[in-house]
N, CA and C atoms as an extended XYZ file, in Angstrom:
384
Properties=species:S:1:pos:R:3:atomname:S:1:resname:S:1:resid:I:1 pbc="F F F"
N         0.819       -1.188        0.000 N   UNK     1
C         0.000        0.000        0.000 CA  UNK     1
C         0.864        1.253        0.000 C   UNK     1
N         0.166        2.312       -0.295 N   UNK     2
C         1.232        3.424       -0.239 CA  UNK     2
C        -0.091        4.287        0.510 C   UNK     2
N         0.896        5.432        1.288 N   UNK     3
C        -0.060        6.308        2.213 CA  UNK     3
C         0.377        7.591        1.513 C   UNK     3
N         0.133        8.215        1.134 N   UNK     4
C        -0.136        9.518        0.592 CA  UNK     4
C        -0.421       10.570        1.850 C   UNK     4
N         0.502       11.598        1.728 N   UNK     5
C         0.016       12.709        2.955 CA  UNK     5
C        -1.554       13.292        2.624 C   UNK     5
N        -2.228       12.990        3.893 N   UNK     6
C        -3.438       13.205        3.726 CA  UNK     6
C        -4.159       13.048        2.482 C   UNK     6
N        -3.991       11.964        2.330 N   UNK     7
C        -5.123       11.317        1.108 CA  UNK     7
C        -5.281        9.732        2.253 C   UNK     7
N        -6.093        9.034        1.140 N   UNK     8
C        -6.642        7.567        1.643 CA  UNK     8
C        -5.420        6.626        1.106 C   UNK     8
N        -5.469        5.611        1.983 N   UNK     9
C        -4.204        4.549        1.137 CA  UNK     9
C        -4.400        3.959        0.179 C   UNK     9
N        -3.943        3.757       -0.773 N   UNK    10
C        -4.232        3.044       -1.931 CA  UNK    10
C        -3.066        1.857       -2.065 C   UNK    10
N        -3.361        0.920       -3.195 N   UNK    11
C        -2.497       -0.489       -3.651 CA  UNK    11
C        -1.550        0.733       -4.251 C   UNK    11
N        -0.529       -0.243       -4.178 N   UNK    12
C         0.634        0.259       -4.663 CA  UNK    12
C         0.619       -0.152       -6.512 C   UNK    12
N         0.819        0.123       -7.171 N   UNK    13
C         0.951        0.195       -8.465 CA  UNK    13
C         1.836       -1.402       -8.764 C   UNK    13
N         3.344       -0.642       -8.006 N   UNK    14
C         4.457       -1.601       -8.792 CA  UNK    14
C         4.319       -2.760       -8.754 C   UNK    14
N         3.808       -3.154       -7.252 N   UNK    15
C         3.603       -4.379       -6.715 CA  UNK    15
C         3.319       -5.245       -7.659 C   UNK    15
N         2.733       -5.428       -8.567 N   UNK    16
C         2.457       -6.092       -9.956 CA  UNK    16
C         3.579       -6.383      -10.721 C   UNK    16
N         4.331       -5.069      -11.295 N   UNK    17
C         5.140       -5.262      -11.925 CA  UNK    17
C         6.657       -5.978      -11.072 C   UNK    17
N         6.500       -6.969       -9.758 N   UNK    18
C         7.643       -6.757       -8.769 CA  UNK    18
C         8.134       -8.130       -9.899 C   UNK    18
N         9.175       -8.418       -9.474 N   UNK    19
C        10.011       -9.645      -10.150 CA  UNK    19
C        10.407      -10.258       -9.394 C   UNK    19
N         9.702      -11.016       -8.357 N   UNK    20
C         9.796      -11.861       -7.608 CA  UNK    20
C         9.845      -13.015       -8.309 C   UNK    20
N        10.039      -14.149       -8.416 N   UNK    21
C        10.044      -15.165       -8.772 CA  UNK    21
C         9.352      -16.298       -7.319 C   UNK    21
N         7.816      -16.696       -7.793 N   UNK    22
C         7.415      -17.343       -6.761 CA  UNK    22
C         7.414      -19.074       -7.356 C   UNK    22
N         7.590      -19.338       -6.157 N   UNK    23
C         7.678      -21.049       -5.833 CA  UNK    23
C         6.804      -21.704       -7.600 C   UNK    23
N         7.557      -22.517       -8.004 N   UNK    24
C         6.725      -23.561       -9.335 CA  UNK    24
C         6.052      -24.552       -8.439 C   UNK    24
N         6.647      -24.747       -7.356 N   UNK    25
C         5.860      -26.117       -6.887 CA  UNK    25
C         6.020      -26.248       -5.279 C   UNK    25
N         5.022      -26.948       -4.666 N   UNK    26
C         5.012      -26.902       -2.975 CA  UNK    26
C         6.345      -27.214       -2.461 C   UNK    26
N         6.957      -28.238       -3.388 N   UNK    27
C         8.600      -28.724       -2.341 CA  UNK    27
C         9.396      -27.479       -2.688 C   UNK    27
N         9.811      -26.542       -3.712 N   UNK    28
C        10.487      -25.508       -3.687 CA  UNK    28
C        10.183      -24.515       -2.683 C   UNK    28
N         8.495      -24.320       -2.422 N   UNK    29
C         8.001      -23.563       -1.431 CA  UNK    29
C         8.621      -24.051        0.231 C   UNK    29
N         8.717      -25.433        0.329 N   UNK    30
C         9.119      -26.102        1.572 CA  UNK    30
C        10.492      -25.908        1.891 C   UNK    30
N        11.714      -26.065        0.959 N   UNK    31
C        12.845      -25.835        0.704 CA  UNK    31
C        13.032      -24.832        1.092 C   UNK    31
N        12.562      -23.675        0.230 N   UNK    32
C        12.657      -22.133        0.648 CA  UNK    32
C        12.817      -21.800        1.749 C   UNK    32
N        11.641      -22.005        2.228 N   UNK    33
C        11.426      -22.062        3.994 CA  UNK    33
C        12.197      -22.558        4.744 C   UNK    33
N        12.124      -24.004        4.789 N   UNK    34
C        12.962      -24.472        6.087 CA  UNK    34
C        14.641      -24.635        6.024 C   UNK    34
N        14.985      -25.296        4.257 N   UNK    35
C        16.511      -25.221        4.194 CA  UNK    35
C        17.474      -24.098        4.639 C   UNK    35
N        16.808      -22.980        4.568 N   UNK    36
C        17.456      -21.817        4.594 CA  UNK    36
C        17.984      -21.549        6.479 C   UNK    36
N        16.842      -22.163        6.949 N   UNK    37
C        17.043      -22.115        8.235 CA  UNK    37
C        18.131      -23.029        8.681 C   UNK    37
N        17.953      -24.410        8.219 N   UNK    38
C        19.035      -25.449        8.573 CA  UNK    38
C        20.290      -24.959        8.163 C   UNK    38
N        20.559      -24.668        6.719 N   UNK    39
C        21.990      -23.843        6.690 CA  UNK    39
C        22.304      -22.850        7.831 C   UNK    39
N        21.527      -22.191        8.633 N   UNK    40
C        21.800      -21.150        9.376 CA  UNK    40
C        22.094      -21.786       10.841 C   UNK    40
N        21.188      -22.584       10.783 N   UNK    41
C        21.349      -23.388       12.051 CA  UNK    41
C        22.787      -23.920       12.122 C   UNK    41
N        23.147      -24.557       11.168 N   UNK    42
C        24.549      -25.210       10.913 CA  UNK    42
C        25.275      -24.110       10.919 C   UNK    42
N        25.466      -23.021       10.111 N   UNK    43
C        26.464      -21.898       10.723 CA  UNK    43
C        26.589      -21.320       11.784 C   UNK    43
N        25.695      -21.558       12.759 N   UNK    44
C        25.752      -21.229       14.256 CA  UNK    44
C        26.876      -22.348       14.963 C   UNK    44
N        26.691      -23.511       14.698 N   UNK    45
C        27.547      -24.131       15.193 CA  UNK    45
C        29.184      -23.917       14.506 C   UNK    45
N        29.010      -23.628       12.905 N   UNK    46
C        29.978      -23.230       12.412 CA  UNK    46
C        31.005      -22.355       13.476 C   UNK    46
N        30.349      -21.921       13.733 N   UNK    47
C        30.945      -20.774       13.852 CA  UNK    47
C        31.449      -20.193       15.601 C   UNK    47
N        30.624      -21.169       16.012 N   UNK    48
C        31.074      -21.510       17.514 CA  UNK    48
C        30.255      -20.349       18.443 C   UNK    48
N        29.094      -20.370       17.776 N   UNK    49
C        28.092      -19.179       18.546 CA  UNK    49
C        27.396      -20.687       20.004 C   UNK    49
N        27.389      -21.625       19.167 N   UNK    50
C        26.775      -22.318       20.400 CA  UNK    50
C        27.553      -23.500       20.227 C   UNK    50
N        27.406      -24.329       21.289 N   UNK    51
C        28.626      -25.715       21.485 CA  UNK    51
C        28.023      -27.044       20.417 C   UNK    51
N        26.545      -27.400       20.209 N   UNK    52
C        25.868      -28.248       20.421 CA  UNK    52
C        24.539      -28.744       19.799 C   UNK    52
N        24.577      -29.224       18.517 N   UNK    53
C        23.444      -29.499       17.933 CA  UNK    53
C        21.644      -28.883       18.787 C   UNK    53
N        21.820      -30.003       19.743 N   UNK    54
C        21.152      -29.251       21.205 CA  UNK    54
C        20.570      -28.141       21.437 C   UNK    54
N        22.105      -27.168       21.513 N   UNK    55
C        21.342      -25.743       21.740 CA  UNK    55
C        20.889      -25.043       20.977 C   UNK    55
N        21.359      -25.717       19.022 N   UNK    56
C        20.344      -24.866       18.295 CA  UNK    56
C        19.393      -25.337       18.081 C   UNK    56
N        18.937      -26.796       18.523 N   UNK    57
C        17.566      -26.773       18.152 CA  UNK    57
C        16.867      -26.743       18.875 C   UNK    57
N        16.821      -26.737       20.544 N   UNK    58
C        16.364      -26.088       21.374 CA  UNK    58
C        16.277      -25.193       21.053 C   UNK    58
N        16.904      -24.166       20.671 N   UNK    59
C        16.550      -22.778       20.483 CA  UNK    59
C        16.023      -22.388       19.252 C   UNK    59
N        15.894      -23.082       18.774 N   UNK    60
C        14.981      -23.019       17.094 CA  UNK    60
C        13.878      -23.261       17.820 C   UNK    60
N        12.981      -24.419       18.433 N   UNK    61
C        12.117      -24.701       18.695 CA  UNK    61
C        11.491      -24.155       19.687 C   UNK    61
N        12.271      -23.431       20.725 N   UNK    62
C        11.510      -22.216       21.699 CA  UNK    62
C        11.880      -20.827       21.189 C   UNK    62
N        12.630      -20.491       20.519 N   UNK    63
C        12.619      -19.441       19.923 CA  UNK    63
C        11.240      -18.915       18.555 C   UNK    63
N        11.583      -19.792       17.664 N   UNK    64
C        10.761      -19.844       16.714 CA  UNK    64
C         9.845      -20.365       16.041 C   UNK    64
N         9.361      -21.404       16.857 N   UNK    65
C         8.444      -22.310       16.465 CA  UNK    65
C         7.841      -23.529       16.069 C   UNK    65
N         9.791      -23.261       15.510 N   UNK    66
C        10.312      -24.908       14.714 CA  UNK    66
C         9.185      -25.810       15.444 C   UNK    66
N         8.855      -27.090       14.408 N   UNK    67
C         7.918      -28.187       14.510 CA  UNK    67
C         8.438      -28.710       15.933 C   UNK    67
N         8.252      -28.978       17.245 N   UNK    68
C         8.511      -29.698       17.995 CA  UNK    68
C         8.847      -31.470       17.725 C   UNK    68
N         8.014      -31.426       17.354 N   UNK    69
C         7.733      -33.288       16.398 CA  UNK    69
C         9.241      -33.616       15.946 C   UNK    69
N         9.796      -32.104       14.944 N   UNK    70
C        10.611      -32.333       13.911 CA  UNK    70
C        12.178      -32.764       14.707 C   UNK    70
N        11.864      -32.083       16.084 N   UNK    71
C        13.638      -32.193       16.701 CA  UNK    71
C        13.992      -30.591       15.941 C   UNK    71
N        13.821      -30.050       15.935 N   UNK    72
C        14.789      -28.619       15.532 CA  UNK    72
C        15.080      -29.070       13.765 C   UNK    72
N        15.835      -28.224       13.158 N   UNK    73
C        16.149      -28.084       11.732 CA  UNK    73
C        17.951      -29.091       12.097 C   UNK    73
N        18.269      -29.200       12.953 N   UNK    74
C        19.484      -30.010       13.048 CA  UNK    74
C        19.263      -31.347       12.850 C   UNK    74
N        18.251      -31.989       13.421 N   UNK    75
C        17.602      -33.054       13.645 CA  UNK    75
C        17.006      -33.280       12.519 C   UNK    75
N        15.999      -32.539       12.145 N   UNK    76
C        15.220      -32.321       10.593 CA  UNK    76
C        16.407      -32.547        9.716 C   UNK    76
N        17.397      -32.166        9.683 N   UNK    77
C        18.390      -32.236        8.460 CA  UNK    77
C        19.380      -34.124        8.620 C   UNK    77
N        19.078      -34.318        9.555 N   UNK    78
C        19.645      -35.644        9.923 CA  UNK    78
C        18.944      -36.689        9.423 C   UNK    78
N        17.688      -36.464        9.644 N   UNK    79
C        16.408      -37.186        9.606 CA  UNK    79
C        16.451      -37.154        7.672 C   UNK    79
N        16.753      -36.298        7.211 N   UNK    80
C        16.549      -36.055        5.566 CA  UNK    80
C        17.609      -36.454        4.939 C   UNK    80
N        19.148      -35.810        5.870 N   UNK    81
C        20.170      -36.558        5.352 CA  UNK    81
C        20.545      -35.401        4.684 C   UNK    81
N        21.956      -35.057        5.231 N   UNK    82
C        23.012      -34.060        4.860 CA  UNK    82
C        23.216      -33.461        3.621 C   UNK    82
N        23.749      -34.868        2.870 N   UNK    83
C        23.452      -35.045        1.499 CA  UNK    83
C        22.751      -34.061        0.166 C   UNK    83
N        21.340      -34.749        1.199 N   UNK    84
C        20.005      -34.181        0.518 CA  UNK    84
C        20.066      -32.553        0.706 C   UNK    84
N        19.910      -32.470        1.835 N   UNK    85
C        20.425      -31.275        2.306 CA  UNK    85
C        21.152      -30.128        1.493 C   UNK    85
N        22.051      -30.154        1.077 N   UNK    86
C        23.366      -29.823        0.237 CA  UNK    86
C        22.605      -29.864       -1.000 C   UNK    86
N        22.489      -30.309       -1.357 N   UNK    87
C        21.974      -31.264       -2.780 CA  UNK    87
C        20.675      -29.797       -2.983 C   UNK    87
N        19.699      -30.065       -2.310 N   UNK    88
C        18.651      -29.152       -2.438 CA  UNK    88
C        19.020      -27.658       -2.331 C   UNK    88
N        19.668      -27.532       -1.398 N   UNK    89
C        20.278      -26.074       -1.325 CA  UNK    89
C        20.695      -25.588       -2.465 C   UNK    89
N        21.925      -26.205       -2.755 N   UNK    90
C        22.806      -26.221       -4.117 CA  UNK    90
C        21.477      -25.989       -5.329 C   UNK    90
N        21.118      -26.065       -5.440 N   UNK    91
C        19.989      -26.511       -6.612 CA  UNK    91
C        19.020      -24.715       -6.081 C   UNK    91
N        18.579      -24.293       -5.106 N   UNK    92
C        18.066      -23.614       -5.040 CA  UNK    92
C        19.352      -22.527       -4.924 C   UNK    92
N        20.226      -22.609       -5.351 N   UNK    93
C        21.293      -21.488       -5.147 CA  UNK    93
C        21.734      -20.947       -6.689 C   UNK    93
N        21.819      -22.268       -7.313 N   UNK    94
C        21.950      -21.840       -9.058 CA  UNK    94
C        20.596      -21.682       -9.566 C   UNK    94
N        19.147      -22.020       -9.168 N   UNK    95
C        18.083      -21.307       -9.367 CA  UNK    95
C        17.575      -20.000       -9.419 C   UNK    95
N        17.865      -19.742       -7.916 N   UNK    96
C        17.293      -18.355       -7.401 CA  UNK    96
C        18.461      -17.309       -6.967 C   UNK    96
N        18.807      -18.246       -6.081 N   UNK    97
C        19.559      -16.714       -5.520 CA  UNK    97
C        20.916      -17.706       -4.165 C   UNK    97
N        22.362      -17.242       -4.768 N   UNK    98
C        23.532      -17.145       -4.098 CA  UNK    98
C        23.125      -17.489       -2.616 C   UNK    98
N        22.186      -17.277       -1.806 N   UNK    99
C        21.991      -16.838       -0.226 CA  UNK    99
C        21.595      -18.155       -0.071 C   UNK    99
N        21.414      -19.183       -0.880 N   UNK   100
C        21.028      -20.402       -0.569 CA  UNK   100
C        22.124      -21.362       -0.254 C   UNK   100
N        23.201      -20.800       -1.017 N   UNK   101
C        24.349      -21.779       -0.808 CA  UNK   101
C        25.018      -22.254        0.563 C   UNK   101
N        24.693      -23.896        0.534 N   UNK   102
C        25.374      -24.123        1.898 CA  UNK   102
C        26.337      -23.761        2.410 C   UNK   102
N        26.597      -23.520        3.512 N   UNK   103
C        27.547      -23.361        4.193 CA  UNK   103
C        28.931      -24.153        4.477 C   UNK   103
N        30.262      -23.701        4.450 N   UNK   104
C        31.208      -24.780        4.197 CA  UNK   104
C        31.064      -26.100        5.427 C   UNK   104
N        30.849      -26.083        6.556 N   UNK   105
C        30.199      -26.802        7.674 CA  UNK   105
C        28.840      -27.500        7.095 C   UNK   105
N        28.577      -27.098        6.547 N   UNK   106
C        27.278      -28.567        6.073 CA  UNK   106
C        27.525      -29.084        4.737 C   UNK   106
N        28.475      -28.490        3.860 N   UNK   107
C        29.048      -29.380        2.790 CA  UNK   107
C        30.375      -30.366        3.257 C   UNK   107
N        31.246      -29.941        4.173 N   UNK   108
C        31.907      -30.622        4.870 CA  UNK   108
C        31.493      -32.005        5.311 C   UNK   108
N        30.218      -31.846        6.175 N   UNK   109
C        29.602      -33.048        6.603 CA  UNK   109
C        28.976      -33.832        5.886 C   UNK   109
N        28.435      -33.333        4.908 N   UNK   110
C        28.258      -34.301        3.562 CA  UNK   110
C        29.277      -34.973        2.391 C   UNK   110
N        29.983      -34.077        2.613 N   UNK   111
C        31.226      -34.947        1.880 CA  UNK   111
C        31.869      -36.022        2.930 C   UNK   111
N        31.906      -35.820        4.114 N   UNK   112
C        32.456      -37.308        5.066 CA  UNK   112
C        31.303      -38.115        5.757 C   UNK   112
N        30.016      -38.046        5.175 N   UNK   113
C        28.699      -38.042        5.266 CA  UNK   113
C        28.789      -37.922        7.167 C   UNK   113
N        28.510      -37.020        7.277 N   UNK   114
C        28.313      -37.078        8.935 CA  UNK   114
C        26.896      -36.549        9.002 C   UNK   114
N        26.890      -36.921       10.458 N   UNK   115
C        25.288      -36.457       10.968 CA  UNK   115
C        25.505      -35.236       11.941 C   UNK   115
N        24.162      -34.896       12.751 N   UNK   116
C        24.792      -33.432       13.786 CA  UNK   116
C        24.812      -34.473       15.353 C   UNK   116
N        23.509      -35.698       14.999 N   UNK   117
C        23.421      -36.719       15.813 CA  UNK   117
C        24.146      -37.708       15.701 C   UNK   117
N        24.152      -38.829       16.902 N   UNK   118
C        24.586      -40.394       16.474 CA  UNK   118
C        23.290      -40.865       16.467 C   UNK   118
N        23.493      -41.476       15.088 N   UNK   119
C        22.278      -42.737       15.101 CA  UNK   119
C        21.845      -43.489       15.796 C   UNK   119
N        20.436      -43.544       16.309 N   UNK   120
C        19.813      -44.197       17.477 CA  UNK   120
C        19.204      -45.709       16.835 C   UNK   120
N        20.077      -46.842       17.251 N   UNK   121
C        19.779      -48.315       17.278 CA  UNK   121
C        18.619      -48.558       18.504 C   UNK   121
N        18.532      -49.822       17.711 N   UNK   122
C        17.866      -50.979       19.373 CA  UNK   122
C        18.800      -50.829       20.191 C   UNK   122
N        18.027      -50.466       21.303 N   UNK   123
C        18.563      -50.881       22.446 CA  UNK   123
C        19.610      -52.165       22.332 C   UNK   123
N        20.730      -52.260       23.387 N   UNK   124
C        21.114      -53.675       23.154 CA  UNK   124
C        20.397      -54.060       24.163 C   UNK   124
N        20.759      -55.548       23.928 N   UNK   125
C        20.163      -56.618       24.959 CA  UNK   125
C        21.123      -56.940       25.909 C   UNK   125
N        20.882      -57.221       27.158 N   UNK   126
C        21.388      -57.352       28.041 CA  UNK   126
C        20.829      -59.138       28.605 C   UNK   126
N        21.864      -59.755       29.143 N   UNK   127
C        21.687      -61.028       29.922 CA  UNK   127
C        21.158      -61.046       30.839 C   UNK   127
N        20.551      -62.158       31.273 N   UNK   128
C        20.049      -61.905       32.223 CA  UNK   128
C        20.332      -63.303       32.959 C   UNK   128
């Protein structure tokens, strides 16, 4: 909208002509959204703002909303697989826009395929 000194607000004109480029399809729309966060999440640890898979997704998930269900976007990215991760980013970076590109800390871990977790087995069994 645009407000005009003392006039009424009106639609903005350009807004039409904007060059946004919106989502072709729901998983680009999903990508958009949450990958962007997991790269960020991962540069927090990059970068030694916090110690601990843990504290960013604790703090994704009381901070911002993150899916509780999901485990944080650290967990979410474990659960999907690093890989993929990278893979999708990468792809939305020569698409749209540079700001997608993973971070050297989550291409790292996909090239020695690591997780942010250890993989949770059966229980062992114990004798009895």
């Amino acid at each position: 909208y645009l407000y005009p000194p003392n006039d009424r607000e009106r639609s903005n004109p350009e807004l039409n002509q904007s060059k946004v480029r919106l989502p072709s399809n729901p998983g680009d729309l999903r990508d958009r959204l949450t990958l962007v966060m997991v790269n960020e999440a991962a540069r927090v640890l990059e970068n030694g703002i916090v110690e601990t898979p843990d504290d960013v997704d604790f703090g994704m998930i009381m901070g911002t909303g993150w899916a509780p269900f999901r485990g944080g976007p650290l967990k979410f990215a474990d659960t999907l697989g690093i890989g993929t991760i990278v893979s999708r980013l990468k792809s939305l970076a020569v698409r749209l826009s540079l700001h997608f590109e993973p971070c050297q800390f989550l291409q790292a871990m996909s090239d020695k395929g690591q997780r942010f977790y250890p993989e949770s087995g059966p229980e062992p069994k114990t004798s009895s």
